[in-house]
């Protein structure tokens, strides 16, 4: 049986990145009272969480006719909290809706090697629809703050420059603007 951690009705849920572009480490944090939970995630997982929340809120609106208002995030502090001590690296992420409590639930499973003898730890975090709506724009801004993407090949452009594989050696390397 896997270890399971549950944080219901959190005070904070956020995603942030630490480090320079190209070497950033992304973290998901949730806090309830004095309990601060930090998990390490990938940039793609952060983007998928934002997209998944947006889709789920649209489904709730369409199927249950429950509107989630836009949230003014200017007064919210969605920065990562110290200490940043990740419990584990996330392998799988799921989203759901708890209609009884009107909460969105984020489920994260630990990334383990295929031959690991133990089951992955599981974290369940429930937050209001408004908290999750606020997270969408914040996460998209955090993800976009990284390296620019080459319009030719779709790969990130490093600060040192980028040799685009689609140039077939006929163009100068693309540099960071």
mmCIF file of C-alpha atoms in Angstrom:
data_model
loop_
_atom_site.group_PDB
_atom_site.id
_atom_site.type_symbol
_atom_site.label_atom_id
_atom_site.label_comp_id
_atom_site.label_asym_id
_atom_site.label_seq_id
_atom_site.Cartn_x
_atom_site.Cartn_y
_atom_site.Cartn_z
ATOM 1 C CA UNK A 1 0.000 0.000 0.000
ATOM 2 C CA UNK A 2 1.338 3.421 -0.910
ATOM 3 C CA UNK A 3 1.704 6.328 1.500
ATOM 4 C CA UNK A 4 -1.007 8.912 0.990
ATOM 5 C CA UNK A 5 -0.967 12.542 2.089
ATOM 6 C CA UNK A 6 -4.104 14.633 1.959
ATOM 7 C CA UNK A 7 -4.345 18.408 2.291
ATOM 8 C CA UNK A 8 -7.958 19.500 2.234
ATOM 9 C CA UNK A 9 -9.117 23.073 1.700
ATOM 10 C CA UNK A 10 -5.622 24.500 1.401
ATOM 11 C CA UNK A 11 -4.758 28.108 2.202
ATOM 12 C CA UNK A 12 -2.273 28.232 -0.682
ATOM 13 C CA UNK A 13 -1.607 26.336 -3.879
ATOM 14 C CA UNK A 14 1.073 27.589 -6.244
ATOM 15 C CA UNK A 15 3.721 26.625 -8.760
ATOM 16 C CA UNK A 16 7.052 28.364 -9.170
ATOM 17 C CA UNK A 17 10.511 27.901 -10.609
ATOM 18 C CA UNK A 18 13.959 28.386 -9.122
ATOM 19 C CA UNK A 19 17.107 28.991 -11.157
ATOM 20 C CA UNK A 20 18.118 30.652 -14.425
ATOM 21 C CA UNK A 21 16.277 29.900 -17.678
ATOM 22 C CA UNK A 22 17.374 26.544 -19.021
ATOM 23 C CA UNK A 23 18.258 25.270 -15.575
ATOM 24 C CA UNK A 24 15.042 26.045 -13.687
ATOM 25 C CA UNK A 25 13.534 23.564 -11.264
ATOM 26 C CA UNK A 26 9.740 23.705 -10.984
ATOM 27 C CA UNK A 27 7.905 23.140 -7.725
ATOM 28 C CA UNK A 28 4.276 22.668 -6.776
ATOM 29 C CA UNK A 29 3.449 23.895 -3.274
ATOM 30 C CA UNK A 30 0.362 23.593 -1.122
ATOM 31 C CA UNK A 31 -0.101 24.907 2.401
ATOM 32 C CA UNK A 32 -2.740 24.444 5.041
ATOM 33 C CA UNK A 33 -2.151 26.162 8.356
ATOM 34 C CA UNK A 34 1.467 25.361 9.293
ATOM 35 C CA UNK A 35 1.845 22.392 6.921
ATOM 36 C CA UNK A 36 3.809 23.297 3.785
ATOM 37 C CA UNK A 37 4.098 20.606 1.124
ATOM 38 C CA UNK A 38 6.533 20.963 -1.783
ATOM 39 C CA UNK A 39 6.809 18.635 -4.776
ATOM 40 C CA UNK A 40 9.208 18.829 -7.722
ATOM 41 C CA UNK A 41 7.560 18.825 -11.147
ATOM 42 C CA UNK A 42 8.600 19.309 -14.757
ATOM 43 C CA UNK A 43 7.897 22.451 -16.779
ATOM 44 C CA UNK A 44 5.580 20.449 -19.050
ATOM 45 C CA UNK A 45 3.676 19.181 -16.005
ATOM 46 C CA UNK A 46 3.217 22.759 -14.774
ATOM 47 C CA UNK A 47 1.785 23.777 -18.155
ATOM 48 C CA UNK A 48 -0.439 20.682 -18.223
ATOM 49 C CA UNK A 49 -1.795 21.517 -14.752
ATOM 50 C CA UNK A 50 -2.803 25.016 -15.901
ATOM 51 C CA UNK A 51 -4.426 23.645 -19.066
ATOM 52 C CA UNK A 52 -6.153 20.853 -17.125
ATOM 53 C CA UNK A 53 -7.598 23.276 -14.577
ATOM 54 C CA UNK A 54 -8.930 25.516 -17.362
ATOM 55 C CA UNK A 55 -10.537 22.533 -19.093
ATOM 56 C CA UNK A 56 -12.034 21.193 -15.860
ATOM 57 C CA UNK A 57 -13.507 24.592 -14.940
ATOM 58 C CA UNK A 58 -15.053 24.796 -18.429
ATOM 59 C CA UNK A 59 -16.560 21.315 -17.982
ATOM 60 C CA UNK A 60 -17.984 22.284 -14.581
ATOM 61 C CA UNK A 61 -19.543 25.377 -16.134
ATOM 62 C CA UNK A 62 -20.972 23.443 -19.070
ATOM 63 C CA UNK A 63 -22.188 20.306 -17.292
ATOM 64 C CA UNK A 64 -23.098 21.614 -13.814
ATOM 65 C CA UNK A 65 -23.829 25.236 -14.739
ATOM 66 C CA UNK A 66 -21.466 26.468 -12.021
ATOM 67 C CA UNK A 67 -19.597 29.598 -13.066
ATOM 68 C CA UNK A 68 -16.146 30.247 -11.607
ATOM 69 C CA UNK A 69 -15.538 34.004 -11.583
ATOM 70 C CA UNK A 70 -12.292 35.556 -12.760
ATOM 71 C CA UNK A 71 -9.927 36.226 -9.867
ATOM 72 C CA UNK A 72 -7.903 39.375 -9.248
ATOM 73 C CA UNK A 73 -4.469 37.942 -8.486
ATOM 74 C CA UNK A 74 -2.794 41.321 -7.915
ATOM 75 C CA UNK A 75 -3.352 41.079 -4.155
ATOM 76 C CA UNK A 76 -2.425 37.380 -3.979
ATOM 77 C CA UNK A 77 1.081 36.193 -3.166
ATOM 78 C CA UNK A 78 1.598 33.111 -5.331
ATOM 79 C CA UNK A 79 5.378 32.992 -4.882
ATOM 80 C CA UNK A 80 6.999 29.842 -3.507
ATOM 81 C CA UNK A 81 7.362 29.738 0.275
ATOM 82 C CA UNK A 82 10.505 28.844 2.194
ATOM 83 C CA UNK A 83 11.747 26.323 3.057
ATOM 84 C CA UNK A 84 11.641 24.610 -0.303
ATOM 85 C CA UNK A 85 12.192 20.996 0.684
ATOM 86 C CA UNK A 86 10.573 18.731 -1.934
ATOM 87 C CA UNK A 87 8.945 15.562 -0.639
ATOM 88 C CA UNK A 88 9.377 13.830 -4.010
ATOM 89 C CA UNK A 89 9.483 14.273 -7.800
ATOM 90 C CA UNK A 90 6.065 13.880 -9.416
ATOM 91 C CA UNK A 91 5.535 11.226 -12.074
ATOM 92 C CA UNK A 92 1.788 11.339 -12.696
ATOM 93 C CA UNK A 93 -0.770 14.086 -12.106
ATOM 94 C CA UNK A 94 -4.537 13.965 -12.106
ATOM 95 C CA UNK A 95 -7.304 16.509 -11.600
ATOM 96 C CA UNK A 96 -10.844 15.989 -10.406
ATOM 97 C CA UNK A 97 -13.850 17.777 -8.981
ATOM 98 C CA UNK A 98 -15.360 17.030 -5.563
ATOM 99 C CA UNK A 99 -18.927 18.251 -6.103
ATOM 100 C CA UNK A 100 -19.965 17.559 -2.510
ATOM 101 C CA UNK A 101 -17.376 20.023 -1.155
ATOM 102 C CA UNK A 102 -17.138 22.180 -4.312
ATOM 103 C CA UNK A 103 -13.369 21.700 -4.524
ATOM 104 C CA UNK A 104 -10.949 20.846 -7.293
ATOM 105 C CA UNK A 105 -8.630 18.017 -6.340
ATOM 106 C CA UNK A 106 -5.085 17.687 -7.654
ATOM 107 C CA UNK A 107 -3.558 14.221 -7.273
ATOM 108 C CA UNK A 108 0.196 13.735 -7.648
ATOM 109 C CA UNK A 109 1.987 10.378 -7.637
ATOM 110 C CA UNK A 110 5.681 9.964 -6.946
ATOM 111 C CA UNK A 111 8.022 9.141 -9.818
ATOM 112 C CA UNK A 112 9.742 5.823 -9.095
ATOM 113 C CA UNK A 113 11.872 3.538 -11.260
ATOM 114 C CA UNK A 114 10.000 0.607 -12.813
ATOM 115 C CA UNK A 115 11.805 -1.875 -10.560
ATOM 116 C CA UNK A 116 11.142 0.008 -7.292
ATOM 117 C CA UNK A 117 10.080 -2.359 -4.504
ATOM 118 C CA UNK A 118 7.600 0.091 -2.974
ATOM 119 C CA UNK A 119 4.448 1.764 -4.252
ATOM 120 C CA UNK A 120 4.633 5.484 -5.115
ATOM 121 C CA UNK A 121 3.566 8.024 -2.524
ATOM 122 C CA UNK A 122 0.379 9.881 -3.404
ATOM 123 C CA UNK A 123 -0.565 13.470 -2.543
ATOM 124 C CA UNK A 124 -4.117 14.813 -2.774
ATOM 125 C CA UNK A 125 -4.663 18.570 -2.537
ATOM 126 C CA UNK A 126 -8.113 20.148 -2.598
ATOM 127 C CA UNK A 127 -8.609 23.839 -3.297
ATOM 128 C CA UNK A 128 -11.469 26.148 -4.190
ATOM 129 C CA UNK A 129 -12.368 26.771 -7.808
ATOM 130 C CA UNK A 130 -11.249 30.388 -7.313
ATOM 131 C CA UNK A 131 -7.811 29.339 -6.004
ATOM 132 C CA UNK A 132 -7.357 27.047 -8.979
ATOM 133 C CA UNK A 133 -8.562 29.710 -11.450
ATOM 134 C CA UNK A 134 -5.919 32.095 -10.011
ATOM 135 C CA UNK A 135 -3.290 29.393 -10.484
ATOM 136 C CA UNK A 136 -3.922 29.180 -14.252
ATOM 137 C CA UNK A 137 -2.585 32.628 -15.169
ATOM 138 C CA UNK A 138 0.216 32.448 -12.618
ATOM 139 C CA UNK A 139 1.489 29.112 -13.916
ATOM 140 C CA UNK A 140 1.315 30.233 -17.525
ATOM 141 C CA UNK A 141 3.408 33.314 -16.648
ATOM 142 C CA UNK A 142 5.978 31.172 -14.777
ATOM 143 C CA UNK A 143 6.265 28.754 -17.705
ATOM 144 C CA UNK A 144 6.558 31.593 -20.246
ATOM 145 C CA UNK A 145 9.366 33.247 -18.248
ATOM 146 C CA UNK A 146 11.848 30.611 -19.406
ATOM 147 C CA UNK A 147 13.956 30.429 -22.530
ATOM 148 C CA UNK A 148 12.393 31.708 -25.746
ATOM 149 C CA UNK A 149 11.378 29.077 -28.278
ATOM 150 C CA UNK A 150 12.859 28.960 -31.773
ATOM 151 C CA UNK A 151 10.101 29.680 -34.277
ATOM 152 C CA UNK A 152 11.779 27.396 -36.778
ATOM 153 C CA UNK A 153 12.308 24.148 -34.860
ATOM 154 C CA UNK A 154 10.358 24.625 -31.622
ATOM 155 C CA UNK A 155 13.401 24.005 -29.422
ATOM 156 C CA UNK A 156 14.435 26.380 -26.611
ATOM 157 C CA UNK A 157 17.054 29.007 -27.383
ATOM 158 C CA UNK A 158 19.883 29.036 -24.845
ATOM 159 C CA UNK A 159 21.462 32.326 -23.715
ATOM 160 C CA UNK A 160 24.669 31.216 -25.496
ATOM 161 C CA UNK A 161 22.756 30.878 -28.774
ATOM 162 C CA UNK A 162 20.986 28.181 -30.709
ATOM 163 C CA UNK A 163 21.926 26.284 -33.821
ATOM 164 C CA UNK A 164 18.631 25.376 -35.414
ATOM 165 C CA UNK A 165 18.623 21.843 -36.844
ATOM 166 C CA UNK A 166 16.175 22.958 -39.525
ATOM 167 C CA UNK A 167 18.707 25.415 -40.940
ATOM 168 C CA UNK A 168 20.713 22.556 -42.516
ATOM 169 C CA UNK A 169 23.849 24.527 -41.771
ATOM 170 C CA UNK A 170 22.879 27.387 -44.092
ATOM 171 C CA UNK A 171 22.012 29.987 -41.501
ATOM 172 C CA UNK A 172 23.819 31.615 -38.659
ATOM 173 C CA UNK A 173 22.996 30.314 -35.191
ATOM 174 C CA UNK A 174 20.023 32.067 -33.593
ATOM 175 C CA UNK A 175 20.918 34.179 -30.549
ATOM 176 C CA UNK A 176 18.864 35.270 -27.576
ATOM 177 C CA UNK A 177 17.397 38.718 -28.196
#
